[in-house]
């Protein structure tokens, strides 16, 4: 009986569990997943930057410092005349 317990402790009688890491194959998979995640994050950042820079060329964000206007901030489209009731903030 003692030899069976010793063998069980050493892991000779049982196969490794599926939840345990199996070695380099799983490590490579995690590394590849992390690399593709970084590539995807970079693509999202670049697309966001391009979208924001395109919007910035045609719009302006203005903060109201006076009490004469009812709102504290405005988004304004450059080159377009403002009309009454057009801005929301």
C-alpha angles and dihedrals in degrees: 000000000000092000091053091052091048090050091049091052091051091049097239095130100047135055117233115272120255091240093058119088110261098205138260096355093065092042091053090048092052092047092050091047090051091049093050089046089055091049091050091048091050091051091051092049092049093048091048092049092050091049094048094046090051091050091046092058092061103031141051133203113216128188118210114231097174130075094225095085121066098224130061097218140020137199108213129189109226117240094017125108113237120236130199115283094011100116125071124194 
